[in-house]
C-alpha positions as a LaTeX table, in Angstrom:
\begin{tabular}{lrrr}
\hline
Residue & $x$ (\AA) & $y$ (\AA) & $z$ (\AA) \\
\hline
Met1 & $-4.24$ & $-13.04$ & 2.52 \\
Gly2 & $-7.43$ & $-13.14$ & 0.50 \\
Leu3 & $-9.43$ & $-14.34$ & 3.48 \\
Ser4 & $-8.11$ & $-11.48$ & 5.62 \\
Ala5 & $-8.91$ & $-8.92$ & 2.93 \\
Gly6 & $-12.39$ & $-10.34$ & 2.46 \\
Met7 & $-13.10$ & $-10.29$ & 6.17 \\
Ala8 & $-11.88$ & $-6.68$ & 6.47 \\
Leu9 & $-14.13$ & $-5.64$ & 3.58 \\
Gly10 & $-17.04$ & $-7.56$ & 5.05 \\
Phe11 & $-16.70$ & $-5.93$ & 8.46 \\
Ala12 & $-16.35$ & $-2.51$ & 6.86 \\
Ala13 & $-19.50$ & $-3.06$ & 4.79 \\
Tyr14 & $-21.49$ & $-4.42$ & 7.72 \\
Phe15 & $-20.53$ & $-1.82$ & 10.31 \\
Gly16 & $-19.74$ & 1.22 & 8.16 \\
Gly17 & $-21.90$ & 0.86 & 5.08 \\
Phe18 & $-21.02$ & 1.05 & 1.43 \\
Ala19 & $-18.78$ & 4.11 & 1.75 \\
Ala20 & $-16.59$ & 2.35 & 4.32 \\
Phe21 & $-16.49$ & $-0.70$ & 2.05 \\
Leu22 & $-15.18$ & 1.44 & $-0.81$ \\
Leu23 & $-12.68$ & 3.23 & 1.42 \\
Val24 & $-11.24$ & $-0.02$ & 2.78 \\
Gly25 & $-11.07$ & $-1.47$ & $-0.72$ \\
Ala26 & $-9.32$ & 1.61 & $-2.12$ \\
Leu27 & $-6.80$ & 1.75 & 0.73 \\
Gly28 & $-6.14$ & $-1.97$ & 0.29 \\
Gly29 & $-5.42$ & $-1.37$ & $-3.39$ \\
Val30 & $-3.03$ & 1.47 & $-2.56$ \\
Gly31 & $-1.27$ & $-0.75$ & $-0.03$ \\
Leu32 & $-0.97$ & $-3.54$ & $-2.59$ \\
Phe33 & 0.53 & $-1.13$ & $-5.13$ \\
Leu34 & 3.02 & 0.37 & $-2.68$ \\
Gly35 & 4.03 & $-3.04$ & $-1.37$ \\
Gly36 & 4.70 & $-4.30$ & $-4.88$ \\
Trp37 & 6.66 & $-1.18$ & $-5.71$ \\
Ala38 & 8.76 & $-1.51$ & $-2.54$ \\
Glu39 & 9.62 & $-5.12$ & $-3.33$ \\
Arg40 & 10.75 & $-4.26$ & $-6.86$ \\
Asp41 & 13.71 & $-1.95$ & $-6.10$ \\
Gly42 & 11.51 & 0.82 & $-4.74$ \\
Ile43 & 13.47 & 1.07 & $-1.52$ \\
Asp44 & 16.81 & 1.10 & $-3.37$ \\
Arg45 & 15.62 & 3.87 & $-5.70$ \\
Leu46 & 14.37 & 5.91 & $-2.76$ \\
Arg47 & 17.69 & 5.46 & $-0.97$ \\
Asp48 & 19.56 & 6.62 & $-4.11$ \\
Leu49 & 17.41 & 9.76 & $-4.31$ \\
Val50 & 18.09 & 10.59 & $-0.66$ \\
Glu51 & 21.84 & 10.10 & $-1.14$ \\
Arg52 & 21.83 & 12.36 & $-4.22$ \\
Gly53 & 20.08 & 15.06 & $-2.22$ \\
Arg54 & 22.75 & 14.94 & 0.48 \\
Arg55 & 25.58 & 15.54 & $-2.02$ \\
\hline
\end{tabular}
């Protein structure tokens, strides 16, 4: 995983410059946060909220 992230950041920096490097890094951080949240009951909590809204 780390190798893939490093390669993505490297390609972004090489082809897109520093701004692309920061954008890819920020989006990777958001994805890491959301993935961790989803694995820790995030999906179940979201499902409960949707069911409450239907009642």
